[in-house]
Every structure is written in C-alpha cells, then in structure tokens.
CSV table of C-alpha atoms (C1' of nucleotides) in Angstrom, one decimal:
chain,number,residue,atom,x,y,z
A,40,MET,CA,-4.2,26.0,27.7
A,41,ASP,CA,-6.5,23.3,26.6
A,42,PHE,CA,-5.4,20.6,24.2
A,43,SER,CA,-6.5,22.2,21.0
A,44,SER,CA,-5.0,25.5,21.6
A,45,LEU,CA,-1.6,23.9,22.5
A,46,LEU,CA,-1.9,21.8,19.5
A,47,LEU,CA,-2.7,24.7,17.2
A,48,LYS,CA,0.1,26.7,18.6
A,49,TRP,CA,2.5,23.9,18.0
A,50,TYR,CA,1.2,23.5,14.5
A,51,SER,CA,1.7,27.2,13.7
A,52,GLU,CA,5.4,26.7,14.4
A,53,ASN,CA,5.9,23.3,13.0
A,54,ALA,CA,3.5,22.6,10.1
A,55,ARG,CA,4.9,20.6,7.2
A,56,ASP,CA,4.8,22.3,3.9
A,57,LEU,CA,3.0,19.8,1.6
A,58,PRO,CA,1.7,20.2,-1.9
A,59,TRP,CA,-1.8,19.1,-1.2
A,60,ARG,CA,-2.1,21.7,1.5
A,61,SER,CA,-1.5,24.6,-0.9
A,62,THR,CA,-4.5,23.7,-3.0
A,63,SER,CA,-8.2,23.9,-2.5
A,64,ASP,CA,-8.9,21.4,-5.3
A,65,PRO,CA,-10.9,18.6,-3.7
A,66,TYR,CA,-9.6,16.2,-6.4
A,67,ARG,CA,-6.0,16.8,-5.4
A,68,ILE,CA,-6.8,16.4,-1.8
A,69,TRP,CA,-8.6,13.1,-2.6
A,70,VAL,CA,-5.6,11.8,-4.5
A,71,SER,CA,-3.3,12.7,-1.7
A,72,GLU,CA,-5.4,10.9,1.0
A,73,VAL,CA,-5.7,7.7,-1.0
A,74,ILE,CA,-1.9,7.7,-1.7
A,75,LEU,CA,-1.2,8.3,1.9
A,76,GLN,CA,-3.3,5.4,3.2
A,77,GLN,CA,-0.8,3.2,5.2
A,78,THR,CA,1.9,5.1,3.4
A,79,ARG,CA,4.5,7.7,4.7
A,80,VAL,CA,4.6,11.1,3.2
A,81,ALA,CA,8.2,10.7,2.1
A,82,GLN,CA,7.2,7.5,0.2
A,83,GLY,CA,4.0,9.0,-1.4
A,84,LEU,CA,5.3,12.4,-2.3
A,85,SER,CA,6.8,11.6,-5.8
A,86,TYR,CA,3.8,9.5,-6.6
A,87,TYR,CA,1.5,12.3,-5.9
A,88,TYR,CA,3.3,14.7,-8.2
A,89,ARG,CA,3.4,12.2,-11.0
A,90,PHE,CA,-0.2,11.1,-10.6
A,91,ILE,CA,-1.5,14.7,-10.6
A,92,GLU,CA,0.6,15.5,-13.7
A,93,ARG,CA,-0.6,12.3,-15.5
A,94,PHE,CA,-4.3,12.6,-14.2
A,95,PRO,CA,-4.9,16.3,-13.5
A,96,ASN,CA,-8.6,16.1,-12.8
A,97,VAL,CA,-11.4,13.6,-12.2
A,98,GLU,CA,-12.4,13.3,-15.8
A,99,SER,CA,-8.9,12.3,-17.0
A,100,LEU,CA,-8.7,9.7,-14.3
A,101,ALA,CA,-12.2,8.3,-15.0
A,102,LYS,CA,-11.5,7.8,-18.6
A,103,ALA,CA,-7.9,6.6,-18.4
A,104,PRO,CA,-7.0,2.9,-19.3
A,105,LEU,CA,-6.6,0.9,-16.2
A,106,ASP,CA,-3.1,-0.1,-17.2
A,107,ASP,CA,-2.0,3.6,-17.2
A,108,VAL,CA,-3.4,4.1,-13.6
A,109,MET,CA,-1.5,1.0,-12.4
A,110,LYS,CA,1.7,2.1,-14.1
A,111,ALA,CA,1.4,5.3,-12.2
A,112,TRP,CA,0.8,3.3,-9.0
A,113,GLN,CA,3.5,0.7,-9.6
A,114,GLY,CA,5.7,0.3,-6.5
A,115,LEU,CA,3.3,2.1,-4.1
A,116,GLY,CA,1.6,-1.2,-2.9
A,117,TYR,CA,-2.0,-1.8,-1.9
A,118,TYR,CA,-2.9,-1.8,-5.5
A,119,THR,CA,-6.7,-2.0,-4.8
A,120,ARG,CA,-6.3,1.7,-3.9
A,121,ALA,CA,-5.4,2.6,-7.5
A,122,ARG,CA,-8.4,0.6,-8.9
A,123,ASN,CA,-10.8,2.0,-6.3
A,124,LEU,CA,-9.5,5.5,-6.9
A,125,GLN,CA,-10.4,5.2,-10.6
A,126,LEU,CA,-13.7,3.5,-9.8
A,127,GLY,CA,-14.4,6.4,-7.4
A,128,ALA,CA,-13.6,8.9,-10.2
A,129,GLN,CA,-16.1,7.2,-12.5
A,130,GLN,CA,-18.6,7.1,-9.8
A,131,VAL,CA,-18.0,10.9,-9.2
A,132,VAL,CA,-18.5,11.6,-12.9
A,133,ALA,CA,-21.6,9.4,-13.2
A,134,GLU,CA,-23.4,10.2,-9.9
A,135,TYR,CA,-22.0,13.6,-8.7
A,136,HIS,CA,-21.6,15.6,-12.0
A,137,GLY,CA,-17.8,15.3,-11.8
A,138,LYS,CA,-17.7,17.1,-8.4
A,139,LEU,CA,-16.7,15.3,-5.2
A,140,PRO,CA,-19.5,15.6,-2.7
A,141,GLY,CA,-18.9,18.1,0.1
A,142,ASN,CA,-19.9,16.2,3.2
A,143,TYR,CA,-18.7,13.3,5.3
A,144,GLN,CA,-21.7,10.9,4.8
A,145,GLU,CA,-21.6,11.3,1.0
A,146,LEU,CA,-17.9,10.9,0.8
A,147,LEU,CA,-18.1,7.7,2.6
A,148,LYS,CA,-20.1,6.3,-0.3
A,149,ILE,CA,-17.1,6.9,-2.7
A,150,LYS,CA,-15.2,3.8,-3.5
A,151,GLY,CA,-11.9,3.7,-1.6
A,152,LEU,CA,-12.9,6.3,1.0
A,153,GLY,CA,-13.3,5.0,4.6
A,154,PRO,CA,-13.9,6.8,7.9
A,155,TYR,CA,-10.4,8.3,7.9
A,156,SER,CA,-10.2,9.6,4.3
A,157,ALA,CA,-13.7,10.8,4.2
A,158,ALA,CA,-13.2,12.9,7.3
A,159,ALA,CA,-10.0,14.1,6.0
A,160,ILE,CA,-11.4,15.3,2.7
A,161,ALA,CA,-14.5,16.7,4.4
A,162,SER,CA,-12.4,18.9,6.7
A,163,PHE,CA,-9.5,19.8,4.4
A,164,ALA,CA,-11.5,20.5,1.3
A,165,PHE,CA,-14.9,21.5,2.7
A,166,GLY,CA,-14.3,22.7,6.3
A,167,GLN,CA,-16.5,20.2,8.0
A,168,ALA,CA,-15.7,19.5,11.7
A,169,VAL,CA,-15.3,15.7,11.5
A,170,PRO,CA,-12.2,14.1,13.3
A,171,ALA,CA,-9.9,12.2,10.9
A,172,LEU,CA,-8.5,9.3,12.9
A,173,ASP,CA,-5.4,7.8,11.5
A,174,GLY,CA,-2.5,5.9,13.2
A,175,ASN,CA,-1.0,9.2,14.3
A,176,VAL,CA,-4.1,10.4,16.0
A,177,TYR,CA,-4.6,7.1,17.8
A,178,ARG,CA,-1.0,7.3,19.1
A,179,VAL,CA,-1.2,10.9,20.3
A,180,LEU,CA,-4.6,10.6,22.1
A,181,SER,CA,-3.8,7.2,23.6
A,182,ARG,CA,-0.7,8.7,25.1
A,183,VAL,CA,-1.9,12.1,26.3
A,184,TYR,CA,-5.2,10.8,27.6
A,185,GLY,CA,-4.0,7.3,28.8
A,186,ILE,CA,-6.3,5.2,26.9
A,187,PHE,CA,-5.3,1.5,26.8
A,188,THR,CA,-8.1,0.1,24.6
A,189,PRO,CA,-6.4,-1.7,21.7
A,190,ILE,CA,-6.5,0.7,18.8
A,191,ASN,CA,-7.2,-1.9,16.2
A,192,THR,CA,-10.6,-2.7,17.5
A,193,ALA,CA,-14.1,-1.4,16.7
A,194,SER,CA,-14.7,-0.2,20.2
A,195,ALA,CA,-11.6,1.8,20.1
A,196,ARG,CA,-12.7,3.5,17.0
A,197,LYS,CA,-15.9,4.7,18.7
A,198,GLU,CA,-14.0,5.7,21.9
A,199,PHE,CA,-11.3,7.8,20.0
A,200,PHE,CA,-13.8,9.2,17.6
A,201,SER,CA,-16.0,10.5,20.5
A,202,LEU,CA,-13.0,12.0,22.2
A,203,ALA,CA,-11.6,13.6,19.1
A,204,SER,CA,-15.1,15.0,18.4
A,205,GLU,CA,-15.0,16.9,21.6
A,206,LEU,CA,-11.4,18.1,21.1
A,207,ILE,CA,-11.7,19.3,17.5
A,208,SER,CA,-11.7,23.0,17.0
A,209,PRO,CA,-15.2,23.9,15.5
A,210,LYS,CA,-13.7,27.0,14.0
A,211,GLU,CA,-10.7,25.4,12.4
A,212,PRO,CA,-11.4,21.7,11.9
A,213,ALA,CA,-9.0,21.4,9.0
A,214,LYS,CA,-6.2,22.9,10.9
A,215,PHE,CA,-6.9,20.7,13.9
A,216,ASN,CA,-6.9,17.5,11.9
A,217,GLN,CA,-3.8,18.4,10.1
A,218,ALA,CA,-2.1,19.6,13.3
A,219,ILE,CA,-2.7,16.4,15.3
A,220,ILE,CA,-1.5,14.3,12.3
A,221,ASP,CA,1.7,16.3,11.9
A,222,PHE,CA,2.3,16.2,15.7
A,223,GLY,CA,2.1,12.5,15.7
A,224,ALA,CA,4.3,12.1,12.6
A,225,MET,CA,6.9,14.5,13.8
A,226,GLN,CA,6.9,14.8,17.5
A,227,CYS,CA,4.8,12.0,19.2
A,228,THR,CA,6.5,9.4,17.1
A,229,PRO,CA,6.1,5.6,17.6
A,230,LYS,CA,9.7,5.2,18.8
A,231,SER,CA,11.6,7.7,21.0
A,232,PRO,CA,9.2,10.6,20.8
A,233,ALA,CA,10.4,14.1,21.6
A,234,CYS,CA,8.8,14.3,25.1
A,235,LEU,CA,11.4,16.8,26.4
A,236,THR,CA,10.1,19.5,24.0
A,237,CYS,CA,6.5,18.4,24.0
A,238,PRO,CA,3.8,21.0,24.7
A,239,PHE,CA,1.7,18.4,26.5
A,240,SER,CA,4.4,17.1,28.9
A,241,ASP,CA,2.7,18.8,31.8
A,242,TYR,CA,-0.3,16.6,31.6
A,243,CYS,CA,0.4,13.8,29.1
A,244,TYR,CA,-0.7,10.6,31.0
A,245,ALA,CA,1.9,8.4,29.3
A,246,TYR,CA,4.8,10.8,29.9
A,247,LEU,CA,3.9,11.5,33.6
A,248,ASN,CA,3.5,7.7,34.3
A,249,ASN,CA,6.5,6.6,32.2
A,250,LEU,CA,4.3,4.6,29.9
A,251,VAL,CA,5.2,6.3,26.6
A,252,SER,CA,6.8,3.2,25.2
A,253,ARG,CA,3.7,1.1,26.1
A,254,LEU,CA,1.1,3.3,24.4
A,255,PRO,CA,-0.8,2.8,22.2
A,256,VAL,CA,-1.9,-0.7,22.8
A,257,LYS,CA,-2.3,-2.8,19.8
A,258,GLU,CA,-3.6,-6.4,19.5
A,259,MET,CA,-1.1,-8.9,18.1
A,260,LYS,CA,-1.6,-10.2,14.7
A,261,ASN,CA,-0.6,-13.6,13.2
A,262,PRO,CA,2.9,-14.1,11.8
A,263,PRO,CA,3.1,-14.1,8.0
A,264,ARG,CA,2.8,-17.4,6.2
A,265,ASN,CA,5.1,-18.5,3.4
A,266,ARG,CA,4.4,-18.8,-0.3
A,267,TYR,CA,6.7,-20.2,-3.0
A,268,PHE,CA,6.6,-18.6,-6.4
A,269,TYR,CA,8.4,-20.0,-9.5
A,270,TYR,CA,8.5,-17.3,-12.2
A,271,PHE,CA,9.4,-18.4,-15.8
A,272,MET,CA,11.1,-15.8,-17.9
A,273,LEU,CA,10.7,-17.4,-21.2
A,274,ARG,CA,12.5,-16.3,-24.3
A,275,HIS,CA,11.1,-17.1,-27.7
A,276,ASP,CA,13.1,-15.0,-30.2
A,277,LYS,CA,12.6,-11.4,-29.2
A,278,PHE,CA,9.5,-12.2,-27.2
A,279,THR,CA,8.4,-13.3,-23.8
A,280,TYR,CA,5.1,-14.0,-22.2
A,281,ILE,CA,3.3,-12.0,-19.4
A,282,ARG,CA,-0.2,-11.8,-18.0
A,283,ARG,CA,-2.2,-9.4,-15.8
A,284,ARG,CA,-3.2,-10.8,-12.4
A,285,GLU,CA,-7.0,-10.9,-12.2
A,286,GLU,CA,-7.7,-13.2,-9.3
A,287,ARG,CA,-8.5,-12.2,-5.7
A,288,ASP,CA,-4.9,-12.1,-4.5
A,289,ILE,CA,-1.9,-9.8,-4.1
A,290,TRP,CA,-0.8,-7.6,-6.9
A,291,HIS,CA,-4.2,-7.4,-8.6
A,292,SER,CA,-4.0,-5.7,-12.1
A,293,LEU,CA,-0.1,-5.9,-12.2
A,294,TYR,CA,1.7,-8.0,-14.7
A,295,GLU,CA,3.8,-11.0,-14.2
A,296,PHE,CA,5.6,-13.9,-15.9
A,297,PRO,CA,4.1,-17.4,-16.1
A,298,LEU,CA,3.9,-18.5,-12.5
A,299,ILE,CA,3.8,-21.9,-10.8
A,300,GLU,CA,3.1,-21.8,-7.1
A,301,THR,CA,4.0,-24.6,-4.8
A,302,ASP,CA,3.4,-25.2,-1.1
A,303,GLN,CA,7.2,-25.6,-0.3
A,304,GLN,CA,10.6,-24.9,-1.7
A,305,LEU,CA,11.6,-27.2,-4.4
A,306,THR,CA,15.0,-29.0,-5.1
A,307,ASP,CA,16.3,-28.5,-8.6
A,308,SER,CA,15.3,-32.0,-9.5
A,309,GLU,CA,11.7,-31.5,-8.3
A,310,LEU,CA,11.6,-28.3,-10.2
A,311,ALA,CA,12.7,-30.2,-13.4
A,312,LEU,CA,10.0,-32.6,-12.9
A,313,LEU,CA,7.5,-29.8,-12.4
A,314,ILE,CA,8.6,-28.3,-15.7
A,315,GLU,CA,8.3,-31.6,-17.4
A,316,ASP,CA,4.8,-32.3,-16.1
A,317,SER,CA,3.4,-28.8,-16.6
A,318,ASP,CA,1.2,-28.4,-19.6
A,319,LEU,CA,2.3,-24.8,-19.6
A,320,PHE,CA,5.6,-26.1,-21.3
A,321,LYS,CA,4.4,-29.4,-22.9
A,322,ASP,CA,6.2,-29.7,-26.3
A,323,SER,CA,7.4,-26.1,-26.1
A,324,GLY,CA,11.0,-27.2,-26.5
A,325,ILE,CA,11.8,-25.6,-23.3
A,326,LYS,CA,15.5,-25.2,-22.4
A,327,VAL,CA,16.4,-24.0,-18.9
A,328,LEU,CA,19.2,-21.4,-19.1
A,329,HIS,CA,19.4,-20.3,-15.5
A,330,ILE,CA,17.7,-20.8,-12.1
A,331,SER,CA,18.1,-17.9,-9.6
A,332,ASN,CA,18.5,-18.4,-5.9
A,333,PRO,CA,15.3,-18.0,-4.0
A,334,VAL,CA,14.5,-14.3,-3.5
A,335,ARG,CA,12.9,-13.5,-0.1
A,336,HIS,CA,10.2,-10.9,-0.4
A,337,PRO,CA,8.6,-10.1,3.0
A,338,LEU,CA,5.2,-8.5,2.9
A,339,SER,CA,3.1,-7.5,6.0
A,340,HIS,CA,0.9,-10.6,5.9
A,341,LEU,CA,3.0,-13.1,4.0
A,342,THR,CA,6.6,-14.0,3.0
A,343,ILE,CA,7.1,-14.9,-0.8
A,344,TRP,CA,10.0,-17.1,-1.7
A,345,ALA,CA,10.5,-16.4,-5.4
A,346,THR,CA,12.8,-18.4,-7.8
A,347,PHE,CA,13.2,-16.9,-11.3
A,348,VAL,CA,13.8,-19.5,-14.0
A,349,ILE,CA,15.2,-18.2,-17.3
A,350,ALA,CA,14.5,-20.5,-20.2
A,351,SER,CA,14.1,-20.5,-23.9
A,352,ILE,CA,11.3,-22.1,-25.9
A,353,THR,CA,11.1,-23.1,-29.6
A,354,ARG,CA,7.3,-22.8,-29.8
A,355,PRO,CA,4.7,-21.5,-27.5
A,356,THR,CA,2.1,-23.9,-26.2
A,357,TYR,CA,-1.6,-23.5,-26.6
A,358,HIS,CA,-1.8,-22.9,-22.9
A,359,LEU,CA,0.8,-20.0,-23.1
A,360,LYS,CA,-0.9,-18.5,-26.1
A,361,LYS,CA,-4.3,-18.7,-24.5
A,362,SER,CA,-3.6,-17.2,-21.1
A,363,PHE,CA,-0.6,-14.9,-21.8
A,364,LYS,CA,0.4,-11.9,-23.7
A,365,ARG,CA,3.3,-12.2,-26.1
A,366,VAL,CA,5.4,-9.1,-25.7
A,367,LEU,CA,8.8,-7.8,-26.6
A,368,ALA,CA,11.1,-8.8,-23.7
A,369,VAL,CA,12.9,-5.4,-23.9
A,370,LYS,CA,9.7,-3.6,-23.4
A,371,VAL,CA,8.4,-5.4,-20.3
A,372,GLN,CA,9.8,-3.1,-17.7
A,373,GLU,CA,8.9,0.2,-19.3
A,374,GLU,CA,5.5,-0.8,-20.7
A,375,TYR,CA,4.0,-2.9,-18.0
A,376,SER,CA,3.3,-2.3,-14.3
A,377,LEU,CA,5.1,-5.0,-12.3
A,378,PRO,CA,5.4,-5.9,-8.7
A,379,ARG,CA,8.5,-4.7,-7.0
A,380,LEU,CA,9.7,-8.3,-6.7
A,381,ILE,CA,9.8,-8.7,-10.4
A,382,ASP,CA,10.9,-5.2,-11.4
A,383,GLY,CA,13.6,-5.3,-8.8
A,384,PHE,CA,14.9,-8.7,-9.9
A,385,MET,CA,15.0,-7.6,-13.5
A,386,ALA,CA,16.8,-4.3,-12.6
A,387,ALA,CA,19.5,-5.8,-10.2
A,388,GLU,CA,20.1,-9.3,-11.4
A,389,PRO,CA,22.8,-9.5,-14.1
A,390,VAL,CA,21.3,-12.8,-15.6
A,391,ALA,CA,17.9,-11.0,-15.8
A,392,ARG,CA,19.5,-8.3,-17.8
A,393,TYR,CA,20.9,-10.8,-20.1
A,394,PHE,CA,17.4,-12.2,-20.5
A,395,ILE,CA,16.1,-8.8,-21.4
A,396,ASN,CA,18.7,-8.0,-23.9
A,397,PRO,CA,21.0,-11.0,-24.9
A,398,LYS,CA,24.3,-10.3,-26.7
B,283,DA,C1',-14.4,-9.5,14.3
B,284,DA,C1',-10.7,-11.1,11.6
B,285,DG,C1',-7.8,-11.4,7.3
B,286,DA,C1',-6.3,-9.7,3.1
B,287,DC,C1',-3.8,-6.4,1.1
B,288,DG,C1',2.7,-3.8,-0.4
B,289,DG,C1',6.4,-1.7,0.3
B,290,DG,C1',9.8,1.0,2.6
B,291,DG,C1',11.8,3.6,6.7
B,292,DT,C1',13.6,3.2,11.4
B,293,DA,C1',15.6,1.6,15.7
C,136,DT,C1',14.5,-8.4,13.0
C,137,DA,C1',10.0,-6.0,14.3
C,138,DC,C1',7.1,-2.4,14.0
C,139,DC,C1',4.5,0.9,11.7
C,140,DC,C1',3.0,4.2,8.2
C,141,DA,C1',-2.6,10.3,6.5
C,142,DG,C1',-6.7,2.5,6.2
C,143,DT,C1',-10.2,0.0,3.2
C,144,DC,C1',-12.7,-4.0,1.8
C,145,DT,C1',-14.4,-8.6,2.2
C,146,DT,C1',-16.1,-12.5,4.5
DNA sequence: AAGACGGGGTA
DNA sequence: TACCCAGTCTT
C-alpha cells in the first residue's frame, strides 16, 4: 500500500477525538489552529473551550475589549497570537462580511495565519487539497523518506511542501492532513517513537537505517540570553500600581508591576541605591518590606531573573501617576492578565499573599 | 535568513 | 537540563 493509504488506515483506527474536529464552523477551526501554534493539544484544550464560550463567533471577538481577549489568553504564551486573532476577526468583519474566506491564498492574508494555519483551515473547513506542514509533518516525512535538509530553513519548506503535495489524498485532503499530524504526535514522536508497531516500518528510511534518533535535522539556535527584572509591588493603602506592556518586547498587552531592568544581578546595597536614585520613587516615602530571592524564569529565547520587591509608599510620585494604573491590590490577579512569572509568584509566595491581603 | 516571541511536557 | 510542541512576524 502507498503512503496515503497506510496513513489513512492508521488514522481510521487511531484518530484523536478533538472538539474542533466535530464542528464545521470555520471560526472554531480558526481559533483552534491559532491556539495550537507551537502549543500541545493537551495545553491548548482548556483554552479552546473557554475562548469559544467567551467569544462564540467572529463578531463577538472583533468587538471585544483587548483586555478581555488577553485575559482569555493569559498563561498560553506567544501573546501576539491573541492580538492578531482579534485583528484578524476585525479584518474578516471589515473585508469579508464576517465570513472567513474559503481558500488558501485569501486565508494567508488574514492576520496571524501563515502557511501552516492557512492550509489547515483551507483543508479542514473548506476541503482544499493544500498540505499543512507543522512540526509533526516535517518529522514524519523526514524519517520515512530520509530527508536530511534542516527543517528550519526556507529550502526545506519548499522541499517538504512539494513532497506533501504529491502525497496528499485529493479526495480526502482534510483527513490526510489530520492523519499525518496525529501520526506524528502519537506514533512518530520526537523521542522514542513506536517503530515496532509502525505501519511504515517496511520502508521507513530512518527505521531501516537506524537513523530514527537523528531525524529530522534541525539547525542549532543560539543559547538564551539573561535579563534581570526588578518588580516593585507597591502598597499605598489598599492600592497598588500596574501598567500594560505596550513596547515591542515579551508579554505585549499583559500587565505588570513597575519594573526596573538591569544588565546584571544586583546586590542588596546596589538595589537600595537604585531605589534611591530612581525618579519612580523620588519623595514617595518608599519603605522596603521584603525582597524576594531571584526567580528564574526560562523562556525559549531568554532567561529572566526576577526579583520582587514588596514596599509601601506614603504618596505616589508624578511618574507613578503618569505611567501607571492605580488599582486595588486584591483585584490585580482576577482582573488583569498577567505573565506567568508574576501570577505564579503571587499565587505561590506567602509574602506576596501578604502583599495582596495584609492582616 | 535570522531573531523575537511563552509556557509546559517529557526523557 | 535539553528539546520540542497543529508557527508567525519583523527586520
């Protein structure tokens, strides 16, 4: 049997039962594809349910406040996805009469949809025969066909797209795309794949040549750099100060406490000097109550070392009033979308709980 | 073509 | 730890 037939046979026995597969609503498929960009099904599932409940259709998403969208996305990561998903919804309302366009080329014009997602939606929602190449597909094809081109290059994209275009079942493109993704996620896994029960073991290049652990080939990336964050959890009566991150940087559109970033870890006395010198706190009557140990927060491209300073002030400075929002400290976690680093610290650290609700 | 952009699961 | 996940966007 050829590749596609074996694959579809495997899928008929092993398909995952996923909520976005039991709908024909292009909007739901769209939401699921964006959530699942660089995100495992297990991690995205609960977000999908909540997102669809909160924003059941294109219109509701398009007109929602950005903060509501971000709150629904809080904890998922790659927050540009959330902003672009809403921008895409507004785009669909404005330019496509509220209906997602039904072909690959038009879908590519929607904010947040690249080659993978556009192909996935085109095939799943509209039955177009376009291969959807994600990490799973690169892995499966590189192993079965013995392709050593590094998968994170432009030439690999062309090469795999061309191969997959020949393999895809013209009659059942959606099923083919879903099948090869499931096969990669469940059977042909990155580490210790289930080769002994694999339907392709008769002719899989990697298996026959004992190269399974060497494929796919990926070009190395640079090690993450360090950044040092000092967060100030200020208490002025029942209030504290936060702001939404608007610059081109991580955590765009999420909220945070006043932040001072340095290029290296500070000693306590260096930190004291910094507080004294900063016009953020000039004449604020700041009194430091607690300094946390540095919290290590590793991300894919950088490592953040965060120190949380809990302090009281007797009056807010001009700078504080100008650039920050004054909010009830007890409401910060439930009302605002926060990076995991901050949300996690507030949830786990006893001193932070004291900050939230002092006795 | 290369970096930036999160967070969590897995071996 | 290190790797990788239903990738996209910017420079």
